[in-house]
Every structure is written in structure tokens, then in C-alpha cells.
CSV table of C-alpha atoms in Angstrom, one decimal:
chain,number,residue,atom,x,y,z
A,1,UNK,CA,0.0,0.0,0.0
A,2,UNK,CA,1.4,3.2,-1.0
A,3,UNK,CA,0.4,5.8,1.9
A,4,UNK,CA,1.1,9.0,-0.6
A,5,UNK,CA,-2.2,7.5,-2.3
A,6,UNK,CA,-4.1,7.1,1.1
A,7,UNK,CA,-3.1,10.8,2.1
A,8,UNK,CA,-3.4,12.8,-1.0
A,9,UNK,CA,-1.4,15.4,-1.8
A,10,UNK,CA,0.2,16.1,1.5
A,11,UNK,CA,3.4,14.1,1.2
A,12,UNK,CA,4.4,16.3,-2.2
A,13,UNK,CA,3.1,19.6,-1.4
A,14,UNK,CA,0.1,19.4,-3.9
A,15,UNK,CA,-2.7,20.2,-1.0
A,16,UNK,CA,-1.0,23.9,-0.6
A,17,UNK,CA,-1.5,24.7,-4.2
A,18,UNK,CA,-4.8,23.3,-4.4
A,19,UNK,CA,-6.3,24.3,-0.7
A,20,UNK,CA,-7.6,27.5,-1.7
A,21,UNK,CA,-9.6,27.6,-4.6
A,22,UNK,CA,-10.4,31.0,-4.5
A,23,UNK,CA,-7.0,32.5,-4.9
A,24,UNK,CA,-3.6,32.1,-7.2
A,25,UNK,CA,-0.7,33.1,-7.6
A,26,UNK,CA,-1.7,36.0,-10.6
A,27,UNK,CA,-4.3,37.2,-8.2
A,28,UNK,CA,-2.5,37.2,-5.0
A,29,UNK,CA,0.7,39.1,-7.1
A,30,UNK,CA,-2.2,41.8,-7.9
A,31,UNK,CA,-3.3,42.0,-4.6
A,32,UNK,CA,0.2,42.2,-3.1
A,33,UNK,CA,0.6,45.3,-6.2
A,34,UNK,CA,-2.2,47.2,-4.6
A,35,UNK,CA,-1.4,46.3,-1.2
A,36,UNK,CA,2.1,46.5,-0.4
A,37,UNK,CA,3.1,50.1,-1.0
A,38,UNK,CA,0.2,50.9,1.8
A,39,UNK,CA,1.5,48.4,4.1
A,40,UNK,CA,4.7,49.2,4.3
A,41,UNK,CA,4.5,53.1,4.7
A,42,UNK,CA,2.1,52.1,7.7
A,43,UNK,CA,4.9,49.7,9.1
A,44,UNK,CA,7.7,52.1,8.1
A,45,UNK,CA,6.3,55.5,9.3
A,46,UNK,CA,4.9,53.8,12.8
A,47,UNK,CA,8.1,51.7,13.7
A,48,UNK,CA,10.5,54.4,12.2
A,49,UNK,CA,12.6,51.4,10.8
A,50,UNK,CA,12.9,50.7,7.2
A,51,UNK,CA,14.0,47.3,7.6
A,52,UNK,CA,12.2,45.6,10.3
A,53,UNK,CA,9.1,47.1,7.9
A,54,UNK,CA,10.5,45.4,4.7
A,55,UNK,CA,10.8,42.2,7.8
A,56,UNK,CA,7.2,42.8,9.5
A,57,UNK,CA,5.9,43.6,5.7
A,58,UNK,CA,7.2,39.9,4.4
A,59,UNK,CA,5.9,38.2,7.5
A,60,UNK,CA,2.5,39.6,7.3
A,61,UNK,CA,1.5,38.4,4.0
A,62,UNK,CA,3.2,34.8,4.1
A,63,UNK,CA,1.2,34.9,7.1
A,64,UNK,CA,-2.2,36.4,5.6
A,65,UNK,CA,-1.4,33.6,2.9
A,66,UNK,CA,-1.2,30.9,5.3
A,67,UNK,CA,-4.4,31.9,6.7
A,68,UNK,CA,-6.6,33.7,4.6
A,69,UNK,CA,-7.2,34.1,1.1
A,70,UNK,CA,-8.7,36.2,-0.6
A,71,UNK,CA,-11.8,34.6,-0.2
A,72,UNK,CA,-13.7,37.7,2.1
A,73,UNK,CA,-13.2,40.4,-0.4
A,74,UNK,CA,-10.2,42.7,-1.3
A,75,UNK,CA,-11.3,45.5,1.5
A,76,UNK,CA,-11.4,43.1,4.0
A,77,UNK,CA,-8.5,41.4,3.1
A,78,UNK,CA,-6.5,44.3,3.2
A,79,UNK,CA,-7.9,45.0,6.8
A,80,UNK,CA,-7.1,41.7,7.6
A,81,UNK,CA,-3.4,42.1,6.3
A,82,UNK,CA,-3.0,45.3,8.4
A,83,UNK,CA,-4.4,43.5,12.0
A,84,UNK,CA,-1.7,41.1,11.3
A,85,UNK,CA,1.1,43.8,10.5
A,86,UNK,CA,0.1,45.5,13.5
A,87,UNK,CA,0.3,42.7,15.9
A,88,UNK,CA,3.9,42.0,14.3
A,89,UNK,CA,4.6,45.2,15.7
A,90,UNK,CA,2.9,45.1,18.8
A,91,UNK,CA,4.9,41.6,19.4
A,92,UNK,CA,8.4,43.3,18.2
A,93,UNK,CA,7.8,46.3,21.1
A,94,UNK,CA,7.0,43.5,23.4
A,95,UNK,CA,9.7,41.8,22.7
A,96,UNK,CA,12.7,42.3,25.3
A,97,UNK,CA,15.7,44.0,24.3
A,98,UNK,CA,18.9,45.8,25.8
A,99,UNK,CA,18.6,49.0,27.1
A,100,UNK,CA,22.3,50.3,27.5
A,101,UNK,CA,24.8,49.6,25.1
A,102,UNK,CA,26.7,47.7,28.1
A,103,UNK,CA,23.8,45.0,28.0
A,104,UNK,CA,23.6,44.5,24.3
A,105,UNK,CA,25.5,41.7,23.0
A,106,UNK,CA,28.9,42.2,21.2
A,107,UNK,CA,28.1,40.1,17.8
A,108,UNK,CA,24.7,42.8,17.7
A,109,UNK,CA,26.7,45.7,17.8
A,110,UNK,CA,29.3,44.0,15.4
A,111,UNK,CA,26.3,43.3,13.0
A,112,UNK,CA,25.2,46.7,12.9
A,113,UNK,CA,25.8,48.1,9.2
A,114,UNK,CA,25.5,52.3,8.7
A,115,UNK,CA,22.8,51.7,6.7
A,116,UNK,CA,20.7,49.7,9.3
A,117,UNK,CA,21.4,52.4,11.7
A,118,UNK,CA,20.2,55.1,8.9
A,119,UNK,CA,17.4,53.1,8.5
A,120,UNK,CA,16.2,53.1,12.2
A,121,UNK,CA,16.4,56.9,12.3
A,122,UNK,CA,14.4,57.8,9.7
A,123,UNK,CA,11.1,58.2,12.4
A,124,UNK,CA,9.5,61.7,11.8
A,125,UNK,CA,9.6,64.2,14.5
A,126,UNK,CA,6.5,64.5,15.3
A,127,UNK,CA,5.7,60.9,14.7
A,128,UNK,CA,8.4,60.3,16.9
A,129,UNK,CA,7.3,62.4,20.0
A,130,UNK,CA,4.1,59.7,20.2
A,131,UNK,CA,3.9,56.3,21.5
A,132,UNK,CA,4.1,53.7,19.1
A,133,UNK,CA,0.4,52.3,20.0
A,134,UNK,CA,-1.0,56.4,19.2
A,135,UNK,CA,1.5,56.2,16.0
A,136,UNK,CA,-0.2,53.4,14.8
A,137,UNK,CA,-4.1,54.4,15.7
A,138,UNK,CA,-3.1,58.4,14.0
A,139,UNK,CA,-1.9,56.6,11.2
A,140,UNK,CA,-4.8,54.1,10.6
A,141,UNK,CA,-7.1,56.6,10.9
A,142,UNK,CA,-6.1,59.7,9.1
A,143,UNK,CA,-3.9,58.6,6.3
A,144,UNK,CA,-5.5,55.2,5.9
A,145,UNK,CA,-9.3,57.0,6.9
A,146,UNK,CA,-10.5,53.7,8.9
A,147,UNK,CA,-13.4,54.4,10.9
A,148,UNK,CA,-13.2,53.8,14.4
A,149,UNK,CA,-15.1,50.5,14.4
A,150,UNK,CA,-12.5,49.1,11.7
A,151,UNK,CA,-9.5,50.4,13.6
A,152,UNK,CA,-11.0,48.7,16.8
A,153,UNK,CA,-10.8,45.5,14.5
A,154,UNK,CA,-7.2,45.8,13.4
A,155,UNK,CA,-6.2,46.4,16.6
A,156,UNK,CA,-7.8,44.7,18.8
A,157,UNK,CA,-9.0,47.4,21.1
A,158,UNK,CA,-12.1,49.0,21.6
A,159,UNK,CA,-14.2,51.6,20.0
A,160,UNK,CA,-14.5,54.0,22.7
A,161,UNK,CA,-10.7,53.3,23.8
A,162,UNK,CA,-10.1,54.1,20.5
A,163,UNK,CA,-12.2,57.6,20.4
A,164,UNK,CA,-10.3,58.5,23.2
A,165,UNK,CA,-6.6,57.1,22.5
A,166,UNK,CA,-7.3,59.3,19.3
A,167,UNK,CA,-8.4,62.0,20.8
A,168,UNK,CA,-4.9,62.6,23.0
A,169,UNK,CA,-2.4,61.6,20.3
A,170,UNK,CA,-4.1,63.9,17.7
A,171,UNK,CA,-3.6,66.6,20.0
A,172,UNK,CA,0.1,66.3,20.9
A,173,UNK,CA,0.9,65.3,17.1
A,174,UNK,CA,-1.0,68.7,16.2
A,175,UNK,CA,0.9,70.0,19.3
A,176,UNK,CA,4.4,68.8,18.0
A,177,UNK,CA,3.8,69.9,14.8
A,178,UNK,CA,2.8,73.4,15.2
A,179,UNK,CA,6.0,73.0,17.8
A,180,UNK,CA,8.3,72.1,14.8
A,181,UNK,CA,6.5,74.8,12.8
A,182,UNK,CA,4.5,72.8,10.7
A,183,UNK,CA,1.1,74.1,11.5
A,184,UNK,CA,0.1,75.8,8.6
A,185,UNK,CA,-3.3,74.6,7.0
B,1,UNK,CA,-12.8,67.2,27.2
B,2,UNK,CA,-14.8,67.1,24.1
B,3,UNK,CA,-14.7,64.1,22.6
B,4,UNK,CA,-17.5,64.4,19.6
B,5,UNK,CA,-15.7,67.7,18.6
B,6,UNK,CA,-17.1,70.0,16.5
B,7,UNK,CA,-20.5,69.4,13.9
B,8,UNK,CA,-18.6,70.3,10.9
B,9,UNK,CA,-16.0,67.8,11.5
B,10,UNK,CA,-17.1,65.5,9.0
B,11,UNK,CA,-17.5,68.0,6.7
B,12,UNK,CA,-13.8,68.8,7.1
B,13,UNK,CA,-13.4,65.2,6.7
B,14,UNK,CA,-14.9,64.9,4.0
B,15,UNK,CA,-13.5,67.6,2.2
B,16,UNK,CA,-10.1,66.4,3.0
B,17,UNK,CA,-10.5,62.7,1.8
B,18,UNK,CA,-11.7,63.7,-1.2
B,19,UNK,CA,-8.9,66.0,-2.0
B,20,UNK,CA,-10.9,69.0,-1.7
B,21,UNK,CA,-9.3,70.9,0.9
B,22,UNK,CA,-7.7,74.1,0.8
B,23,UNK,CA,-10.6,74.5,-2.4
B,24,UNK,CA,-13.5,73.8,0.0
B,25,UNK,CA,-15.8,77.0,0.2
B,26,UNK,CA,-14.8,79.9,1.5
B,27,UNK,CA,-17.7,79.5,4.7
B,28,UNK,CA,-15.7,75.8,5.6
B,29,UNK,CA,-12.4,77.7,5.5
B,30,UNK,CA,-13.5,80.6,7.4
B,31,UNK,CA,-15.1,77.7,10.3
B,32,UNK,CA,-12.3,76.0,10.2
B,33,UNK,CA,-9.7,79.7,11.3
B,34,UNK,CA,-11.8,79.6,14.5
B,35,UNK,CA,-12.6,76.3,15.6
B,36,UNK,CA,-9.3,74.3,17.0
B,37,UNK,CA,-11.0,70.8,17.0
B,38,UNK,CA,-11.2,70.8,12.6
B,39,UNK,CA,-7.9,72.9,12.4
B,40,UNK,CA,-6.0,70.1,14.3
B,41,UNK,CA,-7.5,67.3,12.0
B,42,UNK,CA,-7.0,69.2,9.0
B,43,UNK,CA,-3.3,69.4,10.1
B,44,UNK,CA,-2.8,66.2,11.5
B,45,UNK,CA,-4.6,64.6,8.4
B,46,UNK,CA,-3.0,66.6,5.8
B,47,UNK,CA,0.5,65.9,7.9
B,48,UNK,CA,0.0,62.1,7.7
B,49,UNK,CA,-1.5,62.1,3.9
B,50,UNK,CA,2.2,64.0,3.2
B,51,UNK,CA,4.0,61.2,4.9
B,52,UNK,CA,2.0,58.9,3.5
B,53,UNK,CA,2.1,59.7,-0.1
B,54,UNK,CA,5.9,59.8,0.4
B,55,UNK,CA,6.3,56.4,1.8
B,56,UNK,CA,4.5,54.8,-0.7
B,57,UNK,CA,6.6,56.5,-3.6
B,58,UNK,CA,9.7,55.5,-2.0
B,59,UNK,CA,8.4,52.1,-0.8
B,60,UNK,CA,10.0,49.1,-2.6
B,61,UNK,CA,8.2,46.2,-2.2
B,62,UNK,CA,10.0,43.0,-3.2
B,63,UNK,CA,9.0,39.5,-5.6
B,64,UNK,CA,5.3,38.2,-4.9
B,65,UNK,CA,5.8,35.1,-6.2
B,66,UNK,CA,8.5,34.9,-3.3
B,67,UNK,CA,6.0,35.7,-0.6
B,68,UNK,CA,3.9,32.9,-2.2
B,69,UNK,CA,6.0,29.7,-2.5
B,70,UNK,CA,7.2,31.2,1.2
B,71,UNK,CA,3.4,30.6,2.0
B,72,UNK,CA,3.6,27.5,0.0
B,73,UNK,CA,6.4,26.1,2.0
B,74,UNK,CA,5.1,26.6,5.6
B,75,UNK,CA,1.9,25.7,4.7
B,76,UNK,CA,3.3,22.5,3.8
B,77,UNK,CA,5.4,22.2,6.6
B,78,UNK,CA,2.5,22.8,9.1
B,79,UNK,CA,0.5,19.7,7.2
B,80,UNK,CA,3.4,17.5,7.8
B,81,UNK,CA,4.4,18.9,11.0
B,82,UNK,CA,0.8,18.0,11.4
B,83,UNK,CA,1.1,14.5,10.0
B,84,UNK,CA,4.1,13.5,11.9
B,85,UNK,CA,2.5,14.2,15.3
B,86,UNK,CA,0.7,10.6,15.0
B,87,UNK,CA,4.1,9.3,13.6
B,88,UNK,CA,5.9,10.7,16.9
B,89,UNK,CA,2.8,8.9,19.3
B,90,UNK,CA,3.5,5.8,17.2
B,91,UNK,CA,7.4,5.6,18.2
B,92,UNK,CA,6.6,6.5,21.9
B,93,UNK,CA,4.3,3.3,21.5
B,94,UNK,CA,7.0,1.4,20.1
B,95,UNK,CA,9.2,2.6,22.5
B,96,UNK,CA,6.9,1.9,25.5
B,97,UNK,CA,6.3,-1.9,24.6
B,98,UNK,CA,10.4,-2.5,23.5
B,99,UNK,CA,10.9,-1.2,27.3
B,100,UNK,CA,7.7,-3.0,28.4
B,101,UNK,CA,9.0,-6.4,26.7
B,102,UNK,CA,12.9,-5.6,28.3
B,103,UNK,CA,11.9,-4.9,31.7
B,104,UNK,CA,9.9,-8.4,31.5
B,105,UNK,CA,12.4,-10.0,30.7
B,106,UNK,CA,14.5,-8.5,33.3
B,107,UNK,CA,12.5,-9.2,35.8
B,108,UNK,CA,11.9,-12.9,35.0
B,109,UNK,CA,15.0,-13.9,34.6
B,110,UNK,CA,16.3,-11.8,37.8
B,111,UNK,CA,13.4,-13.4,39.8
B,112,UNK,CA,14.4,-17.5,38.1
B,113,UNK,CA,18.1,-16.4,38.9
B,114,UNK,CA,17.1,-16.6,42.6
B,115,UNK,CA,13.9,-19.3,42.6
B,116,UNK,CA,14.8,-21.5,39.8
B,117,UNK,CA,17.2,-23.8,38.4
B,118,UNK,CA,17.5,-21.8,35.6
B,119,UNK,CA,19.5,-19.7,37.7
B,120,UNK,CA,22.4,-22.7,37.1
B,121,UNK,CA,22.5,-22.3,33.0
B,122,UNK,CA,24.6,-19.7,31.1
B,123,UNK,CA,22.0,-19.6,28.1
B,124,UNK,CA,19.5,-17.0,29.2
B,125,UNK,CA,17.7,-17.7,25.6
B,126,UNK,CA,17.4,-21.0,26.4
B,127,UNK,CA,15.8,-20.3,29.7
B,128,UNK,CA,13.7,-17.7,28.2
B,129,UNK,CA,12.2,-19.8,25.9
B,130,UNK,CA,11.5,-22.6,28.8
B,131,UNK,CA,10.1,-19.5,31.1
B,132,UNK,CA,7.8,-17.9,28.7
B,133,UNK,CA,7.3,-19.8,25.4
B,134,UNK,CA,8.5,-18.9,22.0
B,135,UNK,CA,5.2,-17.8,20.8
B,136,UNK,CA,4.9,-14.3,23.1
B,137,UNK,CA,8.4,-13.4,22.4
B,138,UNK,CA,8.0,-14.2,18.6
B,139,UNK,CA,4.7,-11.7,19.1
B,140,UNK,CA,6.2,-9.2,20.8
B,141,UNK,CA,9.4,-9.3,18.5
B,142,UNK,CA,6.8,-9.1,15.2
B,143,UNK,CA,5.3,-5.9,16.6
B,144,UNK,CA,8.2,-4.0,17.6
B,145,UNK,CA,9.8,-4.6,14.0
B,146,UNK,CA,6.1,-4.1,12.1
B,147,UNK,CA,5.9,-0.6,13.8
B,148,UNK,CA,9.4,0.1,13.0
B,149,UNK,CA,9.2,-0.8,9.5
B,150,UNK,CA,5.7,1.6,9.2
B,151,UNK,CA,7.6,4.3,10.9
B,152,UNK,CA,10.7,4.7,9.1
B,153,UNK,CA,8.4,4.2,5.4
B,154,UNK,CA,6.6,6.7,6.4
B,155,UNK,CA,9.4,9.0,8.2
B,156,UNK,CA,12.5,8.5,5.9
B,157,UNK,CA,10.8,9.4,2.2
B,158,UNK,CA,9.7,13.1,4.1
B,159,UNK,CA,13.2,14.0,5.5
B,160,UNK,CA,15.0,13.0,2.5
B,161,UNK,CA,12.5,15.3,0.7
B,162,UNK,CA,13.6,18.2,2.5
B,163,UNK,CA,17.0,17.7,2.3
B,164,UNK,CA,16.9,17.5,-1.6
B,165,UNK,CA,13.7,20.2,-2.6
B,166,UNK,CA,14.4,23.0,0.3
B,167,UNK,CA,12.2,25.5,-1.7
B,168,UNK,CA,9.2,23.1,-1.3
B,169,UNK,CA,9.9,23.4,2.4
């Protein structure tokens, strides 16, 4: 008895091609056109780090492939694609790390190139004067214009939190701008 | 702390999202010089739009059909991952009655070393085969090698897979 017959498919990879009817390669590489660009100034411009965003960006639609297809719509899709780039991030700030250059690790430092170190400075001022959680909720809903009810889905928290959360970092971003003389309308 | 805002706000809202602002009438423009809540979204919106519009021109996003046989690959990996997981329960059966079968045999013998006269021969076979019969060791020994066999048929072709194909996974 030849078990690759019994369990179709799954010994040769064939079930990973075929599991999702709904979507293929063309349409996923059309999606990914529209999509990416979006998705990585969000994860760019709220982590201030061009190359964990080219990381987080990578990791978010493998994962959204993994998980879910295009099979809900391209709107929700793309919603979908964001709540998983934003936990990424969420989990990369959780993540511990060294806080004095005593505690970090010697083959770290050795490992960081110029151009990483360019690329982690590139945060915005007045983005930068914001937490990364009101970054993220400022972003999602003024350049992205999500209402609150689908930033409360991408995020995880909830609606009035969100009124609120929005109301406070809208104010110190308009605050740091017209600070850094940026307030013109 | 107000946080509803102002009444025109979604019309400043508006405006802005569909490109219309500084050209929205005069009256908007004129609201929005005196009330602070529209003035800070118009600046925080039109800030973010700025940033925004610049990211994406200078964003470079790499291969899809990377991201996709990436997705392809751990996808598979989590089916056979998946698949293995009764493979694994299998050995620790295997395991448990090759240890089940030793420790029989252990004790049987250690307890005819001290009650029997079997305790007198040097051939422990010969005494296991008087002590327990050939027919439950012959069993036993058919099992062990049955579930090994399955195991490494199914086991082996899969590793040697992903040795030689590493961009199926």
C-alpha cells in the first residue's frame, strides 16, 4: 500500500496549491501590487525602521497567505493584512531587548551596518514624540481614513478606547507639529 | 474634554478625503480659522497624507511570487508537522512496549536467577524460551519490527525530501 495514495497530496506539497480555490498566484501578485506600497508606509512611518518594515511587511502576507485568502473580499482582506502587520509590531515592542549599550550583546553591535542604523532613524519628529500604540491608531485613521469600528478591528482594542486614544495623540501630534512649525493649513 | 468635537467635522473630513481641501468654500475655510477641534484634524490629516504619499513612492516592495511559494512552503510544513505528530505517538508506542518487553524479561530472569534452576545455566535464551514460550516473544518481536518498518516508510521518504527540494519546504 502506497500511503502517498491514502493521504493525498500532502506528502508532495500538492494540497498547498490546491487548498484555496479562491486564490492564485496572478491574483495574489495583484493584490500584493495594490497592497504593499500601503502596508509598508504604515509599518515604516509607525516603527520608524525601514528594515524591520520590509521584515514585518514579508511576514504579514506569508502569514495572511497561510491563513486567509482572498476569499472575504479585497477591503477586508486588506484590513485583515493590516491587524496582522500591527500585531507584528505590537509583538516586536514587546519583545525584550537591551537598554544600555553595556547590555547588548557584542556580535549585535558587530552586525550593525551604517545603513541599518540610517534606517532606524528615519522616524519623523513629530511621529516620533508619540507612543508607538497612538503612531499606529493616527496613522490608521487619518492617512488610511478607517473608521473607528474598523480600527478597533485591526487592533484589537475597543471603539471608545479608541475615540479616546485618538483623541490625545491627535492633540500632541498637532501640538508637535505646530511646535516644529509645521502648522500651517 | 470634548470628545464628539465639532459638527462640521465630517465635513472637514470629507472635504479632506476627497482632495478637496484648501478648495472647499470659502464659509468651511472661514469655520475652520476659529474652531481648534477641525484645524487640528486638517493638520494632523493633511500631515499624515504627506507622509504617506511619500512612503509609498519611496516604498520598494520585493517578488510576490516569493512571498507565495514562502506561504507554500510553511503551509506544507505545518500539514506534515501535522502528519508527523501521529508518527511521533506511534514511536513512543514502540518505545513503550520494546521497554515494556525488556523490563519483562528482566525481571523474570532476575526473579528464576534466585527461585529457579535456571539460575544454574549460562544460556539466558534457552531459559527464556522454557520461562515464557517462543510464541509471546516471537509476538512481541513481530510488533516491535512491524511498527518500526511503518515508521521509518513513512518517516525517511519526508526528510529525504527536504534535504533535496528545500524551496518546497
Amino acid at each position: 500500500m502506497n500511503w502517498e495514495n491514502v493521504i493525498p497530496g500532502i506528502m508532495t506539497g500538492a494540497a498547498a496549491q490546491t487548498a484555496d480555490p479562491a486564490m492564485d498566484s496572478d491574483q495574489f501578485a495583484a493584490f500584493y501590487e495594490r497592497s504593499s506600497r500601503q502596508l509598508w508606509a504604515f509599518l515604516a512611518r509607525t516603527s520608524g525602521d525601514a528594515a524591520l518594515a520590509d521584515d514585518l511587511m514579508q511576514e504579514s502576507y506569508v502569514r495572511f497567505l497561510c491563513v486567509r485568502p482572498l476569499a472575504e473580499g479585497e477591503i477586508a482582506s486588506r484590513r485583515y493584512l493590516f491587524r496582522i502587520a500591527s500585531n507584528l509590531l505590537r509583538d516586536h515592542w514587546r519583545r525584550p531587548r537591551s537598554l544600555s549599550i553595556e547590555d547588548a550583546p557584542m556580535e549585535r553591535l558587530a552586525q550593525d551596518t551604517s545603513a541599518q542604523m540610517e534606517s532606524r532613524l528615519s522616524l519623523e519628529p513629530a511621529m516620533a514624540s508619540l507612543r508607538p500604540r497612538d503612531r499606529q491608531l493616527l496613522w490608521l485613521a487619518h492617512a488610511e481614513n478607517y473608521s473607528h469600528r474598523e480600527i478597533a478591528e485591526i487592533t484589537g482594542l475597543g471603539v471608545t478606547s479608541i475615540r479616546l486614544l485618538l483623541f490625545r495623540a491627535r492633540r500632541q501630534m498637532a501640538q508637535a507639529l505646530e511646535k516644529n512649525g509645521r502648522g500651517t493649513l | 474634554m470634548n470628545l464628539n468635537g465639532c459638527n462640521r467635522l465630517e465635513e472637514v473630513r470629507h472635504a479632506l478625503s476627497q482632495g478637496h481641501w484648501p478648495q472647499a468654500c470659502a464659509e468651511l475655510q472661514a469655520h475652520v480659522q476659529t474652531c481648534a477641534r477641525c484645524a487640528e484634524e486638517i493638520l494632523v490629516t493633511k500631515h499624515l497624507q504627506g507622509l504617506r504619499g511619500t512612503s509609498i513612492a519611496a516604498a520598494q516592495p520585493g517578488s510576490a511570487s516569493l512571498l507565495w511559494w514562502k506561504a507554500q512552503a510553511r503551509r506544507r510544513n505545518a500539514m506534515l508537522q501535522q502528519m508527523e505528530r501521529p508518527l511521533l505517538a506511534g514511536q513512543l508506542v514502540a518505545l513503550a512496549i520494546v521497554l515494556t518487553i525488556v523490563a519483562g524479561i528482566v525481571m523474570s530472569y532476575s526473579r528464576g536467577v534466585w527461585t529457579s534452576s535456571a539460575a544454574t545455566t549460562s544460556n539466558a535464551w534457552n531459559w527464556l524460551l522454557d520461562a515464557w514460550g517462543l510464541l509471546p516473544v516471537l509476538a512481541a518481536a513481530g510488533v516491535v519490527v512491524l511498527l518500526a518498518a511503518v515508521i521509518l516508510y513513512l518517516v525517511l521518504p519526508v526528510r529525504y525530501r527536504d534535504q533535496h527540494h528545500p524551496q518546497n519546504g
